[in-house]
Amino acid sequence: MNTLLPHQSNPLSQQKFKIMFKSLLHLKTIISTTFQTTSPISLHSSLSLQFFTTTSTSKLPKRPRFTTSKNLDPFIAFFKSHGFSVSQVNTILTKSPRLISCNPHQLILPKFEFLASKGASTSDIVGAVTKNPNFLRSSIEDKITPTYELMRRFFKSDKEALNYFITWPALLKNKKVVEQVFKILCDEGVKHSHIAYLIRMRSCVLRSGGLRKVVDEVKELGFDPSKSDFVTALAAKVSVSKTKWNEKVDAFKSWGWSEETIAAAFKRHPRCMLASKDKINAIMSFWVNQLGWNSLEIAMFPAILGYSLEKRIIPRTSVIQCLLTLGLRQNNASIYSPFVVPEKLFLEKYVKKFEKESFQLLKLYHGERKK
């Protein structure tokens, strides 16, 4: 287990923090005597404090009473002894004010120890907890350990798994759904590396309660669960609502695509359905109206819908058209390859290669990009 080292902070910052906290406590007293309610009251300032009802299901005390700031001193001391600055403690309490009422040695320390036992360094823990302090309120036995073990099998190491586990609170909030999703995907033969991809992308697939139906739909479209494009298609189907999906289908049809053409394009490149309706229309308009090209050519290369029109498609098209005009590129050359290659390779192959014209081509390329 890694040793968590203390962190030195500015005493003046700590004193300012205490004064601010006492002021908020006084304001809370005024508010609580004026309003009677059974719902939580949120008080927002540079530090947010939240007061809770007796119906709270949290394992923390039901109605913490802050008549003094005595509980603040040990709270700050605890976090400082584990590498946190006063500023970071401020951030933690702003995001998760309930923590101030807990016993940090009982509630928080076990989480630090768990993370350290999986290889997390002091800086890892400080960074993760500061970013997502609500993680500390989850139960070690009921959520943290079982959820971690559930997703750990999809990664090659604890370090890789931990990176996504402690920075994605949705995994803990939706543990049962995530567990069901993992089971469905594994039963369908989806590879662990592809499930890990969904976790890395924080895909909404992992929070989809109706995944069974979507899996069947994607399989009917001809996607093989053992292939990587299966999870990409799955992510596209889950993340795009039915209304938005139909809007995109209608946009494609307005440019001459049939249902079969759309299905074939989706099969070639599932991410094409992630492009917005406006982007689809913008690229199609440029392709057809300004270039005079056939919209069906995009159906053969739907990946182009994922590229930036202003930063990639327009400047590269300008260079290619110039080469065609100068007779430096054959008319039957691939229409797609100039858009696929990385920028460095594009410049070497379509600009610098032509020494006499390179200055003109480069000026055209960068000039179009600035517009």
JSON list of N, CA and C in Angstrom, two decimals, residues 242-298:
[
{"chain": "A", "resi": 242, "resn": "LYS", "atom": "N", "xyz": [-34.65, 8.43, -31.09]},
{"chain": "A", "resi": 242, "resn": "LYS", "atom": "CA", "xyz": [-35.40, 8.03, -32.28]},
{"chain": "A", "resi": 242, "resn": "LYS", "atom": "C", "xyz": [-35.77, 9.24, -33.13]},
{"chain": "A", "resi": 243, "resn": "THR", "atom": "N", "xyz": [-36.15, 10.34, -32.47]},
{"chain": "A", "resi": 243, "resn": "THR", "atom": "CA", "xyz": [-36.51, 11.56, -33.20]},
{"chain": "A", "resi": 243, "resn": "THR", "atom": "C", "xyz": [-35.33, 12.10, -33.98]},
{"chain": "A", "resi": 244, "resn": "LYS", "atom": "N", "xyz": [-34.16, 12.20, -33.32]},
{"chain": "A", "resi": 244, "resn": "LYS", "atom": "CA", "xyz": [-32.96, 12.70, -33.98]},
{"chain": "A", "resi": 244, "resn": "LYS", "atom": "C", "xyz": [-32.52, 11.77, -35.10]},
{"chain": "A", "resi": 245, "resn": "TRP", "atom": "N", "xyz": [-32.64, 10.47, -34.85]},
{"chain": "A", "resi": 245, "resn": "TRP", "atom": "CA", "xyz": [-32.25, 9.48, -35.86]},
{"chain": "A", "resi": 245, "resn": "TRP", "atom": "C", "xyz": [-33.09, 9.68, -37.13]},
{"chain": "A", "resi": 246, "resn": "ASN", "atom": "N", "xyz": [-34.40, 9.83, -36.95]},
{"chain": "A", "resi": 246, "resn": "ASN", "atom": "CA", "xyz": [-35.29, 10.01, -38.10]},
{"chain": "A", "resi": 246, "resn": "ASN", "atom": "C", "xyz": [-35.00, 11.33, -38.83]},
{"chain": "A", "resi": 247, "resn": "GLU", "atom": "N", "xyz": [-34.62, 12.36, -38.07]},
{"chain": "A", "resi": 247, "resn": "GLU", "atom": "CA", "xyz": [-34.27, 13.63, -38.69]},
{"chain": "A", "resi": 247, "resn": "GLU", "atom": "C", "xyz": [-33.05, 13.48, -39.59]},
{"chain": "A", "resi": 248, "resn": "LYS", "atom": "N", "xyz": [-32.09, 12.70, -39.14]},
{"chain": "A", "resi": 248, "resn": "LYS", "atom": "CA", "xyz": [-30.88, 12.47, -39.94]},
{"chain": "A", "resi": 248, "resn": "LYS", "atom": "C", "xyz": [-31.19, 11.63, -41.17]},
{"chain": "A", "resi": 249, "resn": "VAL", "atom": "N", "xyz": [-32.05, 10.63, -41.00]},
{"chain": "A", "resi": 249, "resn": "VAL", "atom": "CA", "xyz": [-32.47, 9.81, -42.14]},
{"chain": "A", "resi": 249, "resn": "VAL", "atom": "C", "xyz": [-33.14, 10.68, -43.19]},
{"chain": "A", "resi": 250, "resn": "ASP", "atom": "N", "xyz": [-34.02, 11.58, -42.75]},
{"chain": "A", "resi": 250, "resn": "ASP", "atom": "CA", "xyz": [-34.71, 12.48, -43.67]},
{"chain": "A", "resi": 250, "resn": "ASP", "atom": "C", "xyz": [-33.72, 13.42, -44.37]},
{"chain": "A", "resi": 251, "resn": "ALA", "atom": "N", "xyz": [-32.69, 13.84, -43.64]},
{"chain": "A", "resi": 251, "resn": "ALA", "atom": "CA", "xyz": [-31.68, 14.73, -44.24]},
{"chain": "A", "resi": 251, "resn": "ALA", "atom": "C", "xyz": [-30.95, 13.99, -45.36]},
{"chain": "A", "resi": 252, "resn": "PHE", "atom": "N", "xyz": [-30.57, 12.76, -45.11]},
{"chain": "A", "resi": 252, "resn": "PHE", "atom": "CA", "xyz": [-29.89, 11.96, -46.15]},
{"chain": "A", "resi": 252, "resn": "PHE", "atom": "C", "xyz": [-30.81, 11.75, -47.36]},
{"chain": "A", "resi": 253, "resn": "LYS", "atom": "N", "xyz": [-32.07, 11.48, -47.09]},
{"chain": "A", "resi": 253, "resn": "LYS", "atom": "CA", "xyz": [-33.02, 11.24, -48.19]},
{"chain": "A", "resi": 253, "resn": "LYS", "atom": "C", "xyz": [-33.19, 12.50, -49.05]},
{"chain": "A", "resi": 254, "resn": "SER", "atom": "N", "xyz": [-33.12, 13.66, -48.41]},
{"chain": "A", "resi": 254, "resn": "SER", "atom": "CA", "xyz": [-33.28, 14.90, -49.16]},
{"chain": "A", "resi": 254, "resn": "SER", "atom": "C", "xyz": [-32.14, 15.13, -50.15]},
{"chain": "A", "resi": 255, "resn": "TRP", "atom": "N", "xyz": [-31.04, 14.41, -49.96]},
{"chain": "A", "resi": 255, "resn": "TRP", "atom": "CA", "xyz": [-29.90, 14.51, -50.86]},
{"chain": "A", "resi": 255, "resn": "TRP", "atom": "C", "xyz": [-29.81, 13.30, -51.79]},
{"chain": "A", "resi": 256, "resn": "GLY", "atom": "N", "xyz": [-30.89, 12.54, -51.85]},
{"chain": "A", "resi": 256, "resn": "GLY", "atom": "CA", "xyz": [-30.96, 11.47, -52.83]},
{"chain": "A", "resi": 256, "resn": "GLY", "atom": "C", "xyz": [-30.60, 10.07, -52.34]},
{"chain": "A", "resi": 257, "resn": "TRP", "atom": "N", "xyz": [-30.40, 9.92, -51.03]},
{"chain": "A", "resi": 257, "resn": "TRP", "atom": "CA", "xyz": [-30.09, 8.59, -50.51]},
{"chain": "A", "resi": 257, "resn": "TRP", "atom": "C", "xyz": [-31.39, 7.81, -50.26]},
{"chain": "A", "resi": 258, "resn": "SER", "atom": "N", "xyz": [-31.33, 6.52, -50.51]},
{"chain": "A", "resi": 258, "resn": "SER", "atom": "CA", "xyz": [-32.46, 5.64, -50.21]},
{"chain": "A", "resi": 258, "resn": "SER", "atom": "C", "xyz": [-32.27, 5.02, -48.84]},
{"chain": "A", "resi": 259, "resn": "GLU", "atom": "N", "xyz": [-33.29, 4.32, -48.35]},
{"chain": "A", "resi": 259, "resn": "GLU", "atom": "CA", "xyz": [-33.17, 3.60, -47.07]},
{"chain": "A", "resi": 259, "resn": "GLU", "atom": "C", "xyz": [-32.02, 2.61, -47.13]},
{"chain": "A", "resi": 260, "resn": "GLU", "atom": "N", "xyz": [-31.88, 1.93, -48.26]},
{"chain": "A", "resi": 260, "resn": "GLU", "atom": "CA", "xyz": [-30.81, 0.93, -48.43]},
{"chain": "A", "resi": 260, "resn": "GLU", "atom": "C", "xyz": [-29.44, 1.60, -48.42]},
{"chain": "A", "resi": 261, "resn": "THR", "atom": "N", "xyz": [-29.36, 2.77, -49.04]},
{"chain": "A", "resi": 261, "resn": "THR", "atom": "CA", "xyz": [-28.08, 3.50, -49.09]},
{"chain": "A", "resi": 261, "resn": "THR", "atom": "C", "xyz": [-27.68, 3.94, -47.69]},
{"chain": "A", "resi": 262, "resn": "ILE", "atom": "N", "xyz": [-28.64, 4.42, -46.92]},
{"chain": "A", "resi": 262, "resn": "ILE", "atom": "CA", "xyz": [-28.36, 4.87, -45.55]},
{"chain": "A", "resi": 262, "resn": "ILE", "atom": "C", "xyz": [-27.90, 3.70, -44.69]},
{"chain": "A", "resi": 263, "resn": "ALA", "atom": "N", "xyz": [-28.59, 2.56, -44.83]},
{"chain": "A", "resi": 263, "resn": "ALA", "atom": "CA", "xyz": [-28.22, 1.37, -44.06]},
{"chain": "A", "resi": 263, "resn": "ALA", "atom": "C", "xyz": [-26.81, 0.91, -44.42]},
{"chain": "A", "resi": 264, "resn": "ALA", "atom": "N", "xyz": [-26.48, 0.96, -45.73]},
{"chain": "A", "resi": 264, "resn": "ALA", "atom": "CA", "xyz": [-25.15, 0.54, -46.18]},
{"chain": "A", "resi": 264, "resn": "ALA", "atom": "C", "xyz": [-24.07, 1.49, -45.66]},
{"chain": "A", "resi": 265, "resn": "ALA", "atom": "N", "xyz": [-24.37, 2.80, -45.66]},
{"chain": "A", "resi": 265, "resn": "ALA", "atom": "CA", "xyz": [-23.41, 3.78, -45.14]},
{"chain": "A", "resi": 265, "resn": "ALA", "atom": "C", "xyz": [-23.17, 3.57, -43.66]},
{"chain": "A", "resi": 266, "resn": "PHE", "atom": "N", "xyz": [-24.25, 3.31, -42.92]},
{"chain": "A", "resi": 266, "resn": "PHE", "atom": "CA", "xyz": [-24.12, 3.05, -41.49]},
{"chain": "A", "resi": 266, "resn": "PHE", "atom": "C", "xyz": [-23.30, 1.79, -41.23]},
{"chain": "A", "resi": 267, "resn": "LYS", "atom": "N", "xyz": [-23.47, 0.80, -42.08]},
{"chain": "A", "resi": 267, "resn": "LYS", "atom": "CA", "xyz": [-22.70, -0.45, -41.94]},
{"chain": "A", "resi": 267, "resn": "LYS", "atom": "C", "xyz": [-21.22, -0.20, -42.20]},
{"chain": "A", "resi": 268, "resn": "ARG", "atom": "N", "xyz": [-20.92, 0.67, -43.18]},
{"chain": "A", "resi": 268, "resn": "ARG", "atom": "CA", "xyz": [-19.52, 0.97, -43.49]},
{"chain": "A", "resi": 268, "resn": "ARG", "atom": "C", "xyz": [-18.86, 1.78, -42.38]},
{"chain": "A", "resi": 269, "resn": "HIS", "atom": "N", "xyz": [-19.63, 2.74, -41.84]},
{"chain": "A", "resi": 269, "resn": "HIS", "atom": "CA", "xyz": [-19.05, 3.64, -40.84]},
{"chain": "A", "resi": 269, "resn": "HIS", "atom": "C", "xyz": [-20.16, 4.09, -39.88]},
{"chain": "A", "resi": 270, "resn": "PRO", "atom": "N", "xyz": [-20.39, 3.34, -38.81]},
{"chain": "A", "resi": 270, "resn": "PRO", "atom": "CA", "xyz": [-21.49, 3.64, -37.88]},
{"chain": "A", "resi": 270, "resn": "PRO", "atom": "C", "xyz": [-21.47, 5.06, -37.31]},
{"chain": "A", "resi": 271, "resn": "ARG", "atom": "N", "xyz": [-20.29, 5.65, -37.21]},
{"chain": "A", "resi": 271, "resn": "ARG", "atom": "CA", "xyz": [-20.21, 7.00, -36.63]},
{"chain": "A", "resi": 271, "resn": "ARG", "atom": "C", "xyz": [-20.86, 8.06, -37.51]},
{"chain": "A", "resi": 272, "resn": "CYS", "atom": "N", "xyz": [-21.19, 7.70, -38.75]},
{"chain": "A", "resi": 272, "resn": "CYS", "atom": "CA", "xyz": [-21.80, 8.71, -39.63]},
{"chain": "A", "resi": 272, "resn": "CYS", "atom": "C", "xyz": [-23.13, 9.20, -39.07]},
{"chain": "A", "resi": 273, "resn": "MET", "atom": "N", "xyz": [-23.80, 8.37, -38.26]},
{"chain": "A", "resi": 273, "resn": "MET", "atom": "CA", "xyz": [-25.08, 8.76, -37.69]},
{"chain": "A", "resi": 273, "resn": "MET", "atom": "C", "xyz": [-24.92, 9.61, -36.44]},
{"chain": "A", "resi": 274, "resn": "LEU", "atom": "N", "xyz": [-23.68, 9.87, -36.05]},
{"chain": "A", "resi": 274, "resn": "LEU", "atom": "CA", "xyz": [-23.42, 10.74, -34.91]},
{"chain": "A", "resi": 274, "resn": "LEU", "atom": "C", "xyz": [-23.30, 12.19, -35.36]},
{"chain": "A", "resi": 275, "resn": "ALA", "atom": "N", "xyz": [-23.15, 12.40, -36.68]},
{"chain": "A", "resi": 275, "resn": "ALA", "atom": "CA", "xyz": [-23.09, 13.76, -37.21]},
{"chain": "A", "resi": 275, "resn": "ALA", "atom": "C", "xyz": [-24.48, 14.41, -37.07]},
{"chain": "A", "resi": 276, "resn": "SER", "atom": "N", "xyz": [-24.51, 15.67, -36.73]},
{"chain": "A", "resi": 276, "resn": "SER", "atom": "CA", "xyz": [-25.79, 16.36, -36.57]},
{"chain": "A", "resi": 276, "resn": "SER", "atom": "C", "xyz": [-26.46, 16.55, -37.93]},
{"chain": "A", "resi": 277, "resn": "LYS", "atom": "N", "xyz": [-27.75, 16.80, -37.90]},
{"chain": "A", "resi": 277, "resn": "LYS", "atom": "CA", "xyz": [-28.49, 17.04, -39.14]},
{"chain": "A", "resi": 277, "resn": "LYS", "atom": "C", "xyz": [-27.92, 18.26, -39.86]},
{"chain": "A", "resi": 278, "resn": "ASP", "atom": "N", "xyz": [-27.58, 19.29, -39.11]},
{"chain": "A", "resi": 278, "resn": "ASP", "atom": "CA", "xyz": [-27.03, 20.51, -39.72]},
{"chain": "A", "resi": 278, "resn": "ASP", "atom": "C", "xyz": [-25.69, 20.24, -40.39]},
{"chain": "A", "resi": 279, "resn": "LYS", "atom": "N", "xyz": [-24.86, 19.42, -39.75]},
{"chain": "A", "resi": 279, "resn": "LYS", "atom": "CA", "xyz": [-23.55, 19.11, -40.33]},
{"chain": "A", "resi": 279, "resn": "LYS", "atom": "C", "xyz": [-23.72, 18.27, -41.59]},
{"chain": "A", "resi": 280, "resn": "ILE", "atom": "N", "xyz": [-24.65, 17.31, -41.55]},
{"chain": "A", "resi": 280, "resn": "ILE", "atom": "CA", "xyz": [-24.92, 16.49, -42.73]},
{"chain": "A", "resi": 280, "resn": "ILE", "atom": "C", "xyz": [-25.31, 17.38, -43.90]},
{"chain": "A", "resi": 281, "resn": "ASN", "atom": "N", "xyz": [-26.22, 18.30, -43.67]},
{"chain": "A", "resi": 281, "resn": "ASN", "atom": "CA", "xyz": [-26.68, 19.19, -44.73]},
{"chain": "A", "resi": 281, "resn": "ASN", "atom": "C", "xyz": [-25.58, 20.12, -45.22]},
{"chain": "A", "resi": 282, "resn": "ALA", "atom": "N", "xyz": [-24.74, 20.59, -44.30]},
{"chain": "A", "resi": 282, "resn": "ALA", "atom": "CA", "xyz": [-23.66, 21.51, -44.68]},
{"chain": "A", "resi": 282, "resn": "ALA", "atom": "C", "xyz": [-22.64, 20.81, -45.58]},
{"chain": "A", "resi": 283, "resn": "ILE", "atom": "N", "xyz": [-22.24, 19.60, -45.20]},
{"chain": "A", "resi": 283, "resn": "ILE", "atom": "CA", "xyz": [-21.27, 18.86, -46.01]},
{"chain": "A", "resi": 283, "resn": "ILE", "atom": "C", "xyz": [-21.86, 18.46, -47.35]},
{"chain": "A", "resi": 284, "resn": "MET", "atom": "N", "xyz": [-23.10, 18.00, -47.33]},
{"chain": "A", "resi": 284, "resn": "MET", "atom": "CA", "xyz": [-23.77, 17.62, -48.57]},
{"chain": "A", "resi": 284, "resn": "MET", "atom": "C", "xyz": [-23.90, 18.82, -49.51]},
{"chain": "A", "resi": 285, "resn": "SER", "atom": "N", "xyz": [-24.26, 19.97, -48.97]},
{"chain": "A", "resi": 285, "resn": "SER", "atom": "CA", "xyz": [-24.42, 21.17, -49.77]},
{"chain": "A", "resi": 285, "resn": "SER", "atom": "C", "xyz": [-23.11, 21.56, -50.43]},
{"chain": "A", "resi": 286, "resn": "PHE", "atom": "N", "xyz": [-22.03, 21.53, -49.66]},
{"chain": "A", "resi": 286, "resn": "PHE", "atom": "CA", "xyz": [-20.71, 21.86, -50.22]},
{"chain": "A", "resi": 286, "resn": "PHE", "atom": "C", "xyz": [-20.32, 20.85, -51.29]},
{"chain": "A", "resi": 287, "resn": "TRP", "atom": "N", "xyz": [-20.53, 19.59, -50.99]},
{"chain": "A", "resi": 287, "resn": "TRP", "atom": "CA", "xyz": [-20.13, 18.49, -51.89]},
{"chain": "A", "resi": 287, "resn": "TRP", "atom": "C", "xyz": [-20.89, 18.55, -53.22]},
{"chain": "A", "resi": 288, "resn": "VAL", "atom": "N", "xyz": [-22.19, 18.76, -53.12]},
{"chain": "A", "resi": 288, "resn": "VAL", "atom": "CA", "xyz": [-23.05, 18.72, -54.31]},
{"chain": "A", "resi": 288, "resn": "VAL", "atom": "C", "xyz": [-23.14, 20.07, -55.01]},
{"chain": "A", "resi": 289, "resn": "ASN", "atom": "N", "xyz": [-23.46, 21.11, -54.25]},
{"chain": "A", "resi": 289, "resn": "ASN", "atom": "CA", "xyz": [-23.73, 22.42, -54.87]},
{"chain": "A", "resi": 289, "resn": "ASN", "atom": "C", "xyz": [-22.48, 23.21, -55.25]},
{"chain": "A", "resi": 290, "resn": "GLN", "atom": "N", "xyz": [-21.43, 23.11, -54.43]},
{"chain": "A", "resi": 290, "resn": "GLN", "atom": "CA", "xyz": [-20.22, 23.88, -54.73]},
{"chain": "A", "resi": 290, "resn": "GLN", "atom": "C", "xyz": [-19.20, 23.09, -55.54]},
{"chain": "A", "resi": 291, "resn": "LEU", "atom": "N", "xyz": [-19.07, 21.80, -55.24]},
{"chain": "A", "resi": 291, "resn": "LEU", "atom": "CA", "xyz": [-18.10, 20.98, -55.97]},
{"chain": "A", "resi": 291, "resn": "LEU", "atom": "C", "xyz": [-18.71, 20.32, -57.21]},
{"chain": "A", "resi": 292, "resn": "GLY", "atom": "N", "xyz": [-20.03, 20.15, -57.16]},
{"chain": "A", "resi": 292, "resn": "GLY", "atom": "CA", "xyz": [-20.70, 19.50, -58.28]},
{"chain": "A", "resi": 292, "resn": "GLY", "atom": "C", "xyz": [-20.52, 18.00, -58.29]},
{"chain": "A", "resi": 293, "resn": "TRP", "atom": "N", "xyz": [-20.23, 17.43, -57.13]},
{"chain": "A", "resi": 293, "resn": "TRP", "atom": "CA", "xyz": [-20.01, 15.99, -57.03]},
{"chain": "A", "resi": 293, "resn": "TRP", "atom": "C", "xyz": [-21.30, 15.29, -56.63]},
{"chain": "A", "resi": 294, "resn": "ASN", "atom": "N", "xyz": [-21.31, 13.97, -56.81]},
{"chain": "A", "resi": 294, "resn": "ASN", "atom": "CA", "xyz": [-22.49, 13.17, -56.51]},
{"chain": "A", "resi": 294, "resn": "ASN", "atom": "C", "xyz": [-22.57, 12.87, -55.02]},
{"chain": "A", "resi": 295, "resn": "SER", "atom": "N", "xyz": [-23.75, 13.07, -54.43]},
{"chain": "A", "resi": 295, "resn": "SER", "atom": "CA", "xyz": [-23.92, 12.81, -53.00]},
{"chain": "A", "resi": 295, "resn": "SER", "atom": "C", "xyz": [-23.71, 11.34, -52.65]},
{"chain": "A", "resi": 296, "resn": "LEU", "atom": "N", "xyz": [-23.93, 10.45, -53.61]},
{"chain": "A", "resi": 296, "resn": "LEU", "atom": "CA", "xyz": [-23.77, 9.02, -53.35]},
{"chain": "A", "resi": 296, "resn": "LEU", "atom": "C", "xyz": [-22.31, 8.64, -53.13]},
{"chain": "A", "resi": 297, "resn": "GLU", "atom": "N", "xyz": [-21.39, 9.52, -53.55]},
{"chain": "A", "resi": 297, "resn": "GLU", "atom": "CA", "xyz": [-19.97, 9.25, -53.30]},
{"chain": "A", "resi": 297, "resn": "GLU", "atom": "C", "xyz": [-19.68, 9.29, -51.80]},
{"chain": "A", "resi": 298, "resn": "ILE", "atom": "N", "xyz": [-20.41, 10.12, -51.07]},
{"chain": "A", "resi": 298, "resn": "ILE", "atom": "CA", "xyz": [-20.24, 10.18, -49.62]},
{"chain": "A", "resi": 298, "resn": "ILE", "atom": "C", "xyz": [-20.76, 8.90, -48.98]}
]
